[in-house]
Coordinates of C-alpha atoms in Angstrom, one line a residue:
Chain A
M1 CA 0.0 0.0 0.0
Y2 CA 1.1 3.6 -0.4
V3 CA -0.2 7.1 0.5
S4 CA -0.8 9.0 -2.8
H5 CA -2.1 12.2 -1.3
L6 CA -1.9 14.0 2.0
S7 CA -3.7 17.2 2.7
L8 CA -3.7 19.0 6.1
L9 CA -5.8 21.8 7.5
D10 CA -4.7 23.5 10.7
F11 CA -2.5 20.6 11.6
R12 CA 0.6 21.6 13.7
S13 CA 2.4 24.3 11.8
Y14 CA 0.3 23.9 8.6
A15 CA -2.6 26.2 7.9
A16 CA -3.3 24.3 4.7
V17 CA -1.1 22.0 2.6
D18 CA -1.5 19.5 -0.2
V19 CA 1.1 17.0 -1.1
E20 CA 1.0 14.4 -3.9
L21 CA 3.2 11.4 -2.9
E22 CA 4.8 8.7 -5.0
P23 CA 5.1 5.0 -4.5
G24 CA 8.6 4.1 -3.5
P25 CA 10.9 6.6 -1.8
N26 CA 9.8 10.1 -0.9
A27 CA 12.1 12.5 0.9
F28 CA 11.1 15.6 2.9
V29 CA 14.0 17.9 3.3
G30 CA 14.2 21.2 5.2
R31 CA 15.9 22.9 8.1
N32 CA 14.8 22.0 11.6
G33 CA 11.5 23.4 12.8
Q34 CA 10.0 23.7 9.3
G35 CA 7.4 21.0 9.6
K36 CA 8.9 17.8 8.1
T37 CA 8.0 15.6 11.0
N38 CA 4.5 17.0 11.1
L39 CA 3.8 15.5 7.7
V40 CA 4.8 12.0 8.7
E41 CA 3.2 12.5 12.1
A42 CA -0.1 13.1 10.3
I43 CA 0.3 9.9 8.2
G44 CA 1.1 8.0 11.4
Y45 CA -2.0 9.4 13.0
V46 CA -4.2 8.0 10.2
A47 CA -2.5 4.6 10.8
T48 CA -2.6 4.4 14.6
L49 CA -5.0 7.2 15.7
G50 CA -2.2 8.6 17.8
S51 CA 0.9 10.6 17.5
H52 CA 4.4 9.1 18.0
R53 CA 5.5 12.4 19.6
V54 CA 2.7 13.4 22.1
A55 CA 0.1 11.5 24.1
T56 CA -2.8 14.0 23.7
D57 CA -4.3 15.6 20.6
A58 CA -4.1 19.2 21.7
P59 CA -0.6 19.9 20.4
L60 CA -1.7 18.6 16.9
I61 CA -4.0 21.6 16.4
R62 CA -2.5 24.7 14.9
A63 CA -2.4 27.5 17.5
G64 CA -5.7 29.4 17.5
A65 CA -7.6 26.9 15.3
P66 CA -10.5 24.9 16.7
R67 CA -9.7 21.6 15.0
A68 CA -7.4 20.0 12.5
L69 CA -8.3 18.0 9.4
V70 CA -6.1 15.2 8.0
R71 CA -7.1 13.8 4.6
T72 CA -5.2 11.0 2.9
R73 CA -5.6 8.9 -0.1
I74 CA -4.3 5.4 0.2
V75 CA -3.7 3.1 -2.7
R76 CA -3.7 -0.6 -2.3
G77 CA -3.4 -2.8 -5.3
D78 CA -5.6 -1.1 -7.9
R79 CA -8.0 0.4 -5.3
A80 CA -7.8 3.8 -3.7
S81 CA -9.6 4.9 -0.5
T82 CA -9.7 8.2 1.1
V83 CA -9.6 8.6 4.9
E84 CA -10.5 11.8 6.5
L85 CA -9.9 12.6 10.2
E86 CA -11.2 15.6 12.0
I87 CA -9.2 16.0 15.3
T88 CA -10.9 18.2 17.9
P89 CA -9.2 18.2 21.3
G90 CA -11.5 17.4 24.2
K91 CA -14.1 15.9 21.9
A92 CA -14.6 12.7 20.0
N93 CA -12.7 12.8 16.7
R94 CA -14.6 12.2 13.5
A95 CA -13.7 10.0 10.6
R96 CA -15.0 9.5 7.1
I97 CA -14.0 6.9 4.6
N98 CA -14.4 7.5 0.9
R99 CA -16.3 10.7 1.6
G100 CA -19.2 8.6 3.0
Q101 CA -21.1 9.1 6.3
P102 CA -19.0 9.6 9.4
V103 CA -17.8 6.3 10.9
R104 CA -16.2 5.4 14.2
T105 CA -12.6 6.4 14.2
R106 CA -11.7 2.9 15.1
D107 CA -13.0 1.7 11.8
V108 CA -10.1 3.6 10.1
L109 CA -7.5 1.3 11.7
G110 CA -6.1 -1.2 9.3
I111 CA -6.7 0.8 6.1
L112 CA -3.2 2.3 6.4
R113 CA -0.4 0.5 8.2
T114 CA 2.9 2.1 8.9
V115 CA 6.2 1.1 10.6
L116 CA 8.0 4.1 12.0
F117 CA 11.7 4.6 12.6
A118 CA 12.5 7.6 14.8
P119 CA 15.5 8.9 16.8
E120 CA 13.6 7.8 19.9
D121 CA 14.1 4.2 18.8
L122 CA 17.6 4.4 20.3
A123 CA 15.9 4.2 23.7
L124 CA 14.8 0.7 22.8
V125 CA 18.5 -0.4 23.2
K126 CA 19.8 2.2 25.7
G127 CA 16.6 3.0 27.7
D128 CA 14.6 1.5 30.4
P129 CA 12.8 -1.9 30.3
D130 CA 9.5 -0.1 30.1
G131 CA 10.1 1.0 26.5
R132 CA 11.1 -2.5 25.4
R133 CA 8.0 -4.0 27.0
R134 CA 5.9 -1.5 25.1
F135 CA 7.7 -2.4 21.9
L136 CA 6.8 -6.1 22.4
D137 CA 3.2 -5.4 23.5
Q138 CA 2.4 -3.1 20.6
L139 CA 3.6 -5.8 18.2
V140 CA 1.5 -8.4 20.0
V141 CA -1.6 -6.1 19.7
Q142 CA -1.0 -5.6 16.0
L143 CA -0.8 -9.4 15.5
L144 CA -3.8 -10.1 17.8
P145 CA -6.0 -7.1 18.5
R146 CA -7.9 -8.7 21.4
T147 CA -4.7 -8.5 23.4
A148 CA -5.3 -4.8 24.0
G149 CA -8.2 -5.8 26.3
L150 CA -6.0 -8.4 28.0
L151 CA -3.2 -5.9 28.7
G152 CA -5.7 -3.4 30.1
D153 CA -7.3 -6.0 32.4
Y154 CA -3.9 -7.2 33.6
D155 CA -2.8 -3.7 34.4
R156 CA -6.0 -3.2 36.5
V157 CA -5.5 -6.5 38.3
V158 CA -1.9 -5.6 39.2
R159 CA -3.0 -2.2 40.5
Q160 CA -5.8 -3.9 42.6
R161 CA -3.4 -6.5 43.9
S162 CA -0.8 -4.0 44.8
A163 CA -3.4 -1.9 46.7
L164 CA -4.3 -5.1 48.6
L165 CA -0.7 -5.8 49.4
K166 CA -0.3 -2.3 50.7
S167 CA -3.3 -2.8 53.1
L168 CA -1.9 -6.1 54.2
R169 CA 1.3 -4.4 55.0
G170 CA -0.6 -2.0 57.1
L171 CA -2.3 -4.9 59.0
R172 CA 1.0 -6.6 59.5
A173 CA 2.6 -3.4 60.8
A174 CA -0.3 -3.1 63.3
G175 CA 0.5 -6.6 64.5
R176 CA -2.8 -8.1 63.2
S177 CA -3.0 -11.2 61.1
A178 CA -4.4 -10.8 57.6
D179 CA -6.8 -12.9 55.7
L180 CA -5.0 -14.1 52.6
T181 CA -8.0 -15.5 50.8
T182 CA -8.6 -12.4 48.7
L183 CA -4.9 -12.2 47.9
E184 CA -5.2 -15.7 46.5
I185 CA -8.0 -14.5 44.2
W186 CA -5.9 -11.7 42.8
D187 CA -2.9 -14.0 42.6
A188 CA -5.0 -16.3 40.4
K189 CA -6.3 -13.5 38.2
A190 CA -2.8 -12.0 37.8
A191 CA -1.3 -15.4 37.0
Q192 CA -4.0 -16.3 34.5
L193 CA -3.8 -13.0 32.6
G194 CA -0.1 -12.6 33.1
A195 CA 0.6 -16.0 31.7
Q196 CA -1.3 -15.3 28.5
I197 CA 0.6 -12.1 28.0
L198 CA 3.9 -13.9 28.8
A199 CA 3.0 -16.7 26.4
M200 CA 2.3 -14.3 23.6
R201 CA 5.5 -12.3 24.2
L202 CA 7.6 -15.5 24.1
Q203 CA 5.9 -16.7 20.9
L204 CA 6.5 -13.3 19.4
L205 CA 10.2 -13.4 20.4
Q206 CA 10.6 -16.8 18.8
A207 CA 9.3 -15.4 15.6
L208 CA 11.3 -12.2 15.9
R209 CA 14.7 -13.8 16.8
P210 CA 15.8 -14.9 13.3
L211 CA 14.4 -11.7 11.8
V212 CA 16.3 -9.5 14.2
A213 CA 19.5 -11.5 13.7
G214 CA 19.1 -11.3 10.0
A215 CA 18.3 -7.6 9.9
Y216 CA 21.2 -6.8 12.2
E217 CA 23.6 -8.6 9.9
Q218 CA 22.3 -6.6 7.0
V219 CA 22.4 -3.2 8.7
S220 CA 25.9 -3.6 10.1
D221 CA 28.9 -5.5 8.9
A222 CA 28.1 -8.3 11.3
D223 CA 30.1 -7.0 14.2
G224 CA 28.6 -9.8 16.3
A225 CA 25.5 -11.8 16.4
A226 CA 22.4 -9.9 17.6
E227 CA 20.3 -12.1 20.0
L228 CA 17.0 -11.6 21.8
G229 CA 16.4 -13.0 25.3
Y230 CA 13.7 -12.5 27.8
R231 CA 14.3 -11.8 31.5
A232 CA 11.2 -12.9 33.4
S233 CA 10.6 -11.8 36.9
A234 CA 8.8 -15.1 37.5
A235 CA 11.6 -17.5 36.5
G236 CA 14.3 -18.3 39.0
A237 CA 12.5 -16.6 41.8
G238 CA 12.3 -19.9 43.6
D239 CA 15.7 -21.2 42.5
D240 CA 18.7 -21.0 44.7
D241 CA 20.8 -19.5 41.9
G242 CA 18.3 -16.7 41.6
G243 CA 18.6 -17.2 37.8
D244 CA 18.2 -14.3 35.4
G245 CA 15.1 -15.9 34.0
R246 CA 16.4 -16.6 30.6
A247 CA 15.2 -20.2 31.0
L248 CA 11.7 -19.3 29.8
L249 CA 12.9 -18.8 26.3
P250 CA 14.1 -22.0 24.7
D251 CA 17.7 -21.8 23.4
D252 CA 16.6 -23.3 20.1
P253 CA 14.9 -20.6 18.1
G254 CA 12.7 -23.2 16.5
A255 CA 11.4 -24.7 19.7
A256 CA 8.0 -23.9 21.1
P257 CA 8.0 -21.7 24.2
P258 CA 6.2 -22.9 27.4
S259 CA 2.4 -22.9 27.1
A260 CA 0.2 -20.4 29.0
A261 CA -0.9 -23.2 31.4
E262 CA 2.7 -23.9 32.3
L263 CA 3.5 -20.3 32.7
E264 CA 0.5 -19.8 34.9
Q265 CA 1.9 -22.4 37.3
A266 CA 5.3 -20.8 37.2
L267 CA 3.8 -17.4 38.0
L268 CA 1.7 -18.8 40.9
A269 CA 4.8 -20.5 42.3
A270 CA 6.9 -17.3 41.9
M271 CA 4.2 -15.2 43.6
A272 CA 4.0 -17.7 46.5
A273 CA 7.8 -17.5 46.8
A274 CA 7.9 -13.7 46.7
R275 CA 4.9 -13.3 49.0
S276 CA 6.5 -12.0 52.2
Q277 CA 8.7 -9.7 50.2
E278 CA 5.6 -8.4 48.3
V279 CA 3.7 -7.8 51.4
E280 CA 6.7 -6.0 52.9
R281 CA 7.0 -3.7 50.0
G282 CA 3.4 -3.4 49.0
V283 CA 4.2 -4.0 45.3
T284 CA 3.5 -6.8 42.8
L285 CA 7.0 -8.0 42.1
V286 CA 6.3 -10.9 39.7
G287 CA 4.7 -10.8 36.3
P288 CA 5.1 -9.5 32.8
H289 CA 5.0 -5.9 34.0
R290 CA 8.4 -6.4 35.7
D291 CA 10.1 -8.3 32.8
D292 CA 12.6 -7.2 30.3
L293 CA 13.5 -7.9 26.7
V294 CA 17.2 -8.6 26.7
L295 CA 19.3 -7.5 23.7
T296 CA 22.7 -9.1 23.4
L297 CA 25.4 -8.5 20.9
G298 CA 28.0 -11.2 20.5
G299 CA 27.0 -12.6 23.9
L300 CA 27.3 -9.2 25.8
P301 CA 24.3 -7.1 26.8
A302 CA 23.8 -4.3 24.2
K303 CA 22.8 -1.9 27.0
G304 CA 26.1 -0.7 28.4
Y305 CA 28.4 -2.6 26.1
A306 CA 27.4 -1.7 22.6
S307 CA 28.8 1.4 20.9
H308 CA 26.6 4.2 19.8
G309 CA 26.7 2.9 16.2
E310 CA 26.0 -0.7 17.3
S311 CA 23.1 0.5 19.4
W312 CA 21.6 2.2 16.4
S313 CA 22.0 -0.9 14.2
F314 CA 20.2 -2.9 16.9
A315 CA 17.3 -0.4 17.1
L316 CA 17.0 -0.4 13.3
A317 CA 17.1 -4.2 13.3
L318 CA 14.2 -4.3 15.7
R319 CA 12.1 -2.0 13.5
L320 CA 13.1 -3.8 10.3
A321 CA 12.2 -7.1 11.9
S322 CA 8.8 -5.9 13.0
Y323 CA 8.2 -4.6 9.5
R324 CA 8.9 -8.0 8.1
L325 CA 6.9 -9.7 10.8
L326 CA 3.9 -7.6 9.8
G327 CA 4.2 -8.9 6.3
G328 CA 6.4 -6.1 4.9
G329 CA 9.0 -6.7 2.3
A330 CA 7.6 -10.1 1.2
D331 CA 6.7 -8.8 -2.2
A332 CA 10.0 -7.1 -2.7
G333 CA 12.0 -9.8 -0.9
D334 CA 14.0 -11.1 -3.8
A335 CA 14.8 -7.8 -5.2
A336 CA 16.4 -6.9 -1.9
G337 CA 18.5 -10.0 -2.4
A338 CA 18.5 -11.1 1.2
A339 CA 15.1 -10.5 2.8
T340 CA 13.5 -13.8 3.9
P341 CA 9.8 -14.2 3.9
P342 CA 8.5 -13.6 7.5
A343 CA 7.7 -16.8 9.3
L344 CA 5.2 -17.0 12.1
P345 CA 5.5 -20.6 13.6
A346 CA 2.5 -22.8 12.7
G347 CA 0.2 -23.8 15.4
G348 CA 1.0 -20.8 17.6
T349 CA -1.3 -18.1 18.9
F350 CA -0.3 -15.8 16.0
W351 CA -0.6 -16.5 12.4
D352 CA -0.4 -14.6 9.2
P353 CA -3.8 -14.2 7.6
D354 CA -3.6 -13.5 3.9
L355 CA -4.1 -9.7 3.9
G356 CA -4.5 -9.7 0.1
T357 CA -2.1 -8.1 -2.3
D358 CA -0.1 -5.0 -1.6
A359 CA -0.4 -5.2 2.2
D360 CA 3.1 -3.9 2.7
P361 CA 3.1 -1.3 5.5
V362 CA 4.4 2.1 4.6
L363 CA 7.9 2.7 6.1
V364 CA 8.5 6.0 7.8
L365 CA 12.0 7.1 8.6
D366 CA 11.8 10.2 10.6
D367 CA 15.2 12.0 11.0
V368 CA 17.0 8.7 11.2
F369 CA 19.8 9.2 8.7
A370 CA 21.4 12.1 10.5
E371 CA 22.1 9.7 13.3
L372 CA 23.9 7.1 11.3
D373 CA 27.3 6.8 9.8
V374 CA 27.7 6.6 6.0
R375 CA 28.0 2.9 5.9
R376 CA 24.9 2.2 7.9
R377 CA 23.0 4.9 6.0
E378 CA 23.8 3.2 2.7
R379 CA 22.9 -0.3 4.0
L380 CA 19.6 0.9 5.5
A381 CA 18.8 2.7 2.2
E382 CA 19.4 -0.5 0.3
L383 CA 17.2 -2.4 2.6
V384 CA 14.2 0.0 2.6
A385 CA 14.4 1.2 -1.0
P386 CA 12.5 -1.8 -2.4
A387 CA 9.5 -1.2 0.0
R388 CA 6.2 -0.2 -1.6
Q389 CA 6.6 3.3 -0.1
V390 CA 9.3 4.9 2.1
L391 CA 8.8 8.3 3.6
V392 CA 12.1 9.9 4.8
T393 CA 12.6 13.2 6.6
A394 CA 16.0 14.9 6.8
A395 CA 17.4 18.3 7.6
V396 CA 20.2 18.1 5.1
P397 CA 19.8 16.4 1.7
G398 CA 23.3 15.1 1.9
D399 CA 22.3 12.9 4.8
V400 CA 19.9 11.0 2.6
P401 CA 21.4 8.3 0.3
P402 CA 20.8 9.2 -3.3
G403 CA 18.6 6.1 -3.9
L404 CA 15.9 7.6 -1.6
L405 CA 15.9 11.1 -3.2
A406 CA 13.9 10.1 -6.2
A407 CA 10.9 12.1 -5.1
R408 CA 12.2 15.1 -3.1
F409 CA 10.1 17.7 -1.3
D410 CA 11.5 20.9 0.1
V411 CA 9.8 21.9 3.3
T412 CA 10.0 25.6 4.4
T413 CA 7.8 27.3 7.0
G414 CA 4.6 25.4 6.4
Q415 CA 5.1 25.1 2.6
V416 CA 5.9 21.8 0.8
R417 CA 7.3 22.0 -2.7
R418 CA 8.2 19.2 -5.0
A419 CA 11.8 19.7 -6.0
A420 CA 12.4 19.4 -9.7
Chain B
M1 CA -18.7 32.2 43.7
Y2 CA -22.3 33.0 44.5
E3 CA -24.0 34.3 47.6
G4 CA -24.5 31.9 50.5
A5 CA -27.6 29.7 49.7
V6 CA -27.0 29.5 46.0
Q7 CA -23.4 28.4 46.4
D8 CA -24.4 25.9 49.1
L9 CA -26.9 24.3 46.7
I10 CA -24.3 24.2 43.9
D11 CA -21.8 22.6 46.2
E12 CA -24.3 20.0 47.4
L13 CA -25.4 19.2 43.8
G14 CA -21.8 18.9 42.7
R15 CA -21.2 16.1 45.2
L16 CA -23.7 13.9 43.3
P17 CA -22.3 11.2 41.0
G18 CA -22.1 12.3 37.3
V19 CA -22.7 16.0 38.2
G20 CA -19.8 18.3 37.5
P21 CA -19.5 22.0 38.6
K22 CA -21.1 23.3 35.4
S23 CA -24.0 20.9 35.6
A24 CA -24.5 21.7 39.3
Q25 CA -24.7 25.4 38.5
R26 CA -27.2 24.7 35.7
I27 CA -29.4 22.6 38.0
A28 CA -29.2 25.2 40.8
F29 CA -30.4 28.0 38.5
H30 CA -33.1 25.8 37.0
L31 CA -34.4 25.2 40.6
L32 CA -34.2 28.9 41.4
A33 CA -36.3 29.7 38.4
A34 CA -38.7 26.8 38.9
D35 CA -42.2 26.9 40.3
A36 CA -42.3 26.6 44.2
G37 CA -44.6 23.5 43.9
D38 CA -42.2 21.7 41.6
V39 CA -39.3 22.3 44.1
R40 CA -41.5 21.2 47.0
R41 CA -42.3 17.9 45.2
L42 CA -38.6 17.3 44.7
V43 CA -37.9 18.0 48.4
D44 CA -40.6 15.7 49.4
A45 CA -39.3 12.9 47.2
L46 CA -35.9 13.3 48.7
T47 CA -37.1 13.2 52.2
E48 CA -39.5 10.3 51.5
V49 CA -36.7 8.2 50.0
K50 CA -34.5 8.6 53.0
A51 CA -37.4 8.1 55.5
R52 CA -39.2 5.2 53.9
V53 CA -36.7 3.2 51.8
R54 CA -34.4 0.8 53.4
F55 CA -32.7 -2.4 52.4
C56 CA -34.3 -5.8 52.4
E57 CA -33.1 -7.8 55.4
V58 CA -32.8 -11.0 53.3
C59 CA -31.4 -10.0 49.9
G60 CA -30.2 -6.4 50.4
N61 CA -32.3 -5.0 47.6
V62 CA -34.1 -1.6 48.2
A63 CA -37.4 -2.2 50.0
E64 CA -40.1 -0.2 51.7
A65 CA -40.7 -2.9 54.4
E66 CA -38.4 -5.3 56.2
R67 CA -38.4 -7.5 53.1
C68 CA -38.6 -6.5 49.5
R69 CA -41.4 -7.5 47.1
I70 CA -39.2 -10.1 45.4
C71 CA -38.3 -11.9 48.7
L72 CA -42.0 -11.9 49.7
D73 CA -43.3 -13.3 46.4
P74 CA -44.4 -16.9 47.0
R75 CA -44.4 -17.8 43.3
R76 CA -40.7 -17.4 43.1
S77 CA -38.3 -20.4 43.5
D78 CA -36.2 -20.6 46.6
E79 CA -33.8 -23.0 44.8
V80 CA -31.9 -20.4 42.7
I81 CA -30.2 -17.2 43.8
C82 CA -28.8 -14.7 41.5
V83 CA -26.0 -12.6 43.0
V84 CA -25.6 -9.0 41.7
E85 CA -23.5 -6.0 42.8
E86 CA -26.2 -3.3 43.0
P87 CA -30.0 -3.0 43.4
K88 CA -30.0 -1.5 39.9
D89 CA -28.7 -4.8 38.5
V90 CA -31.8 -6.5 40.0
V91 CA -34.0 -4.1 38.0
A92 CA -32.0 -4.8 34.9
I93 CA -32.5 -8.6 35.3
E94 CA -36.1 -8.2 36.3
R95 CA -36.8 -6.4 33.0
T96 CA -35.9 -9.6 31.1
R97 CA -38.8 -11.4 32.9
E98 CA -36.8 -14.6 32.6
F99 CA -35.6 -15.2 36.1
R100 CA -37.9 -16.6 38.7
G101 CA -35.5 -17.2 41.5
R102 CA -34.4 -14.9 44.3
Y103 CA -31.7 -12.3 44.4
H104 CA -28.8 -11.4 46.6
V105 CA -27.4 -7.8 46.4
L106 CA -23.7 -7.6 47.5
G107 CA -23.5 -3.9 47.6
G108 CA -20.5 -3.6 45.4
A109 CA -17.5 -5.7 44.3
I110 CA -14.1 -6.5 45.8
N111 CA -12.0 -3.5 45.1
P112 CA -8.8 -3.1 47.1
I113 CA -8.0 0.3 45.5
E114 CA -11.2 1.7 47.0
G115 CA -10.6 -0.3 50.2
V116 CA -13.5 -2.7 49.6
G117 CA -12.9 -6.3 50.7
P118 CA -15.2 -9.3 51.0
D119 CA -16.1 -8.3 54.6
D120 CA -17.5 -5.0 53.3
L121 CA -19.9 -6.8 51.0
R122 CA -22.9 -8.9 52.1
T123 CA -21.1 -12.2 51.7
A124 CA -21.7 -13.5 55.2
E125 CA -25.5 -12.9 54.6
L126 CA -25.2 -14.9 51.4
M127 CA -23.5 -17.8 53.1
S128 CA -26.1 -18.0 55.8
R129 CA -28.8 -18.1 53.1
L130 CA -27.1 -21.1 51.5
A131 CA -26.7 -23.0 54.8
D132 CA -30.1 -24.7 55.0
G133 CA -29.6 -26.8 51.8
V134 CA -32.6 -25.4 49.9
V135 CA -30.6 -23.5 47.3
Q136 CA -29.5 -25.7 44.4
E137 CA -27.8 -23.1 42.2
V138 CA -26.1 -19.7 42.6
I139 CA -25.9 -17.6 39.5
L140 CA -23.0 -15.1 39.7
A141 CA -24.1 -12.0 37.8
T142 CA -21.4 -9.5 38.9
D143 CA -20.1 -7.1 36.3
P144 CA -17.9 -8.5 33.5
N145 CA -14.9 -6.4 34.6
V146 CA -11.8 -7.1 36.6
E147 CA -13.4 -6.4 40.0
G148 CA -16.6 -8.3 39.1
E149 CA -14.6 -11.3 37.9
A150 CA -12.5 -11.3 41.1
T151 CA -15.7 -11.2 43.2
A152 CA -17.2 -14.0 41.2
T153 CA -14.1 -16.1 41.6
Y154 CA -14.0 -15.4 45.4
L155 CA -17.7 -16.5 45.8
A156 CA -17.2 -19.5 43.6
R157 CA -14.4 -20.7 45.8
L158 CA -16.5 -20.1 48.9
I159 CA -19.7 -21.8 47.6
G160 CA -18.2 -24.6 45.5
P161 CA -17.3 -26.9 48.4
M162 CA -20.9 -26.7 49.7
G163 CA -22.1 -28.9 46.8
I164 CA -24.2 -26.1 45.2
T165 CA -24.0 -25.5 41.5
V166 CA -22.3 -22.2 40.8
S167 CA -22.8 -20.6 37.4
R168 CA -21.5 -17.3 35.8
L169 CA -23.3 -15.2 33.1
A170 CA -21.8 -15.6 29.7
S171 CA -20.2 -12.7 27.9
G172 CA -20.3 -12.2 24.2
L173 CA -22.1 -10.5 21.4
P174 CA -25.0 -8.1 21.9
V175 CA -28.2 -9.5 20.4
G176 CA -29.7 -7.8 17.4
G177 CA -26.4 -6.1 16.5
D178 CA -24.1 -6.5 13.6
L179 CA -21.1 -8.7 14.0
E180 CA -19.0 -6.1 12.2
Y181 CA -19.7 -3.5 14.9
A182 CA -18.5 -5.6 17.8
D183 CA -15.1 -4.6 19.1
E184 CA -12.2 -7.0 19.0
V185 CA -12.3 -7.7 22.8
T186 CA -15.9 -8.6 22.8
L187 CA -15.7 -10.6 19.6
G188 CA -12.6 -12.4 20.9
R189 CA -14.4 -13.3 24.1
A190 CA -17.4 -14.5 22.1
F191 CA -15.1 -16.8 20.2
E192 CA -13.7 -18.3 23.4
G193 CA -17.2 -18.9 24.8
R194 CA -18.7 -20.3 21.6
R195 CA -21.0 -23.3 21.9
V196 CA -21.7 -26.3 19.7
V197 CA -25.0 -26.2 17.9
G198 CA -24.7 -29.3 15.7
R199 CA -22.4 -32.1 14.9

C-alpha cells in the first residue's frame, strides 16, 4: 500500500497544505522546525489514531484553530480509498472513509499500516525496560487485536493486587493477622492474565529472533550476532541461583516456548515464593510488568556494552524485523537480495492471515539518517528502497542516500514544494 | 462564587455522581427559576426516599418494608439465587422477565483500591442463606470487569465446596447487533465462549 495524497488543514504548523506522494521513496528535506516531521506524524495518526510524539491531541492543532483536518488517499493494489480525520481536542474525533457518512474512528485502523523509525528508537536499546515491554506489547496487539483488552485487564489486576498488598502491609505493621483468601483470588487472576501475556511475548520473540538477527547482519557489517532474550521476573524466583530468568525462552529458536498453562503455574509459584517480600514492599514484584527484553550482541548485553553505532544498528534491526513480521517486504523480498519471507510458527497463537495483495506497511524514517554513519546509511537505504513506499525526513539532503531522493520535497515554513 | 444559599446548593449538587460544577450550576439556577410547587415535590421525594426506603433484610435490595417484594413473592423459586452487585442490577435482570428465583445484592464488588474487601460486602449474609440446603444453584451476575470477575471467583471458591451449582453469566455478542460492529475484545471473548449447535 502507499499514500498517494496528503492534505492537512490547521494541523501543527500547517494552515493548509496539499502533497502528492509517489510510491517508492519520498524524501522531505528542510531545516529544523520547518514541519517535516509534522507531515509523517499526520500519516502516522491515520494509521494508529495517535501521534508518536505526544500523548494528547491538543498539540496537533495549529495554535488558535478549533480543529485539525487530515485527509489521505491510500492506494492498495488497484484500489484507492480516502480517509479523512477531524481532530478536535477534548471531543470525539470524527472519521470519514471514501467521503461517506462519518464512521467510528476505530474503523479507520487497518486501512493504512505504517512502521516508524525515529530517533527515539535508540531508547529501545539504551533506555529502560518499560520501552522494550511497550515495543513487544504493541507488536502483539497488532498481531492479535484482542490482546489490547488483556493488557488493560492485567494492568488493572496488578493495581488492585498492589493496593491489597499495601493494606496487608498496614495490617501486618499493626500486628494483626491478615486474611489471605482475597490475595489468592488476585494471585489467580494476575497469574491467569499474566501467563497469557507472557506466552504471547515468548511466541513473538521466537518469531522475531531470526528476523532481528538477519536484519542486524544486513544493517551492520556483522560486528557480532544480535540475539534476543527474555528476562522474566517469574523465572528463577524460587531457584537458589536466583537465575536471570532466561530459562523461559528456549535456546533453540525453532522450539516452542512454554504454554500459557505452564507459565500460569510458574507465575503462581513465583508469587508464593515472593509473597513475604511483596507484602513487605506493597508492590507486585512478579509478572510481565516487571520483565525485560534482553538484547545481546556477541554474547554481551547491548545496553552498556554496545557502541553508539551498534546500538543504532540494533534499534534499526528491531524495527526492520517488526516490518517483516507484519508482512512487509515479502513482495520485494528477492529484489532486496536477502530478505527472507516472514515466518510465524505454525500452530501458535499468532498467524499470518492473507491480507490480500499489496499489504506492505508504509515505512516512515523520521530524521533517522542524520544519526547514522555513512556505511549504515547506505545499508539501510538499500534495505528499505524496495519497499512499496518509504517516507524519509532529513534536515540536510546530503544525509539521505541518493537512492531515496527520487521524489524530493522541500519543506520551508509550512510550505511543501516538490523539487524538480 | 455566588451568595450563600445558591453556592451551598451548587456545592451539594456537585457532590452527586455524574454531576460536575457546570451541571451543578445549571441545575441550581433551574431550581431557582422553577415553580415553588415543583421544588416542593422534589424536596418531598428526597425526604421520603430517606425516610421510607431501606434495604431488604434478606437480599439487600431496596425495599419499603423489612423484606422486598421479590423476597415476599411466594411464586418465586427458593432454589436459585442470582448474585448481583447493586440494586439497579436487580431491576435490569427483572426487565428480562426470565428469572424466577431470588436475588442477593452484594452492595459492590471486591476493590482493594477503594478499600472494599469481602467483609465490606454482604457475603456473610449470602453464606447463611445457603446453609439450609434449599438452594440448588447460585448464578453469579457480577459485572464482567476485573473487579466483578474477582468477586465471582471469590464467591465460587466459597460456595463450590458446599455442593451447590455455581454458574456465571456468559459474555459475548450483543443481540440484534451486527457482528462487524463488535469490538475486538468482545468478539474475541465470544469466540472463546462459543458453543456447539450441531455435529
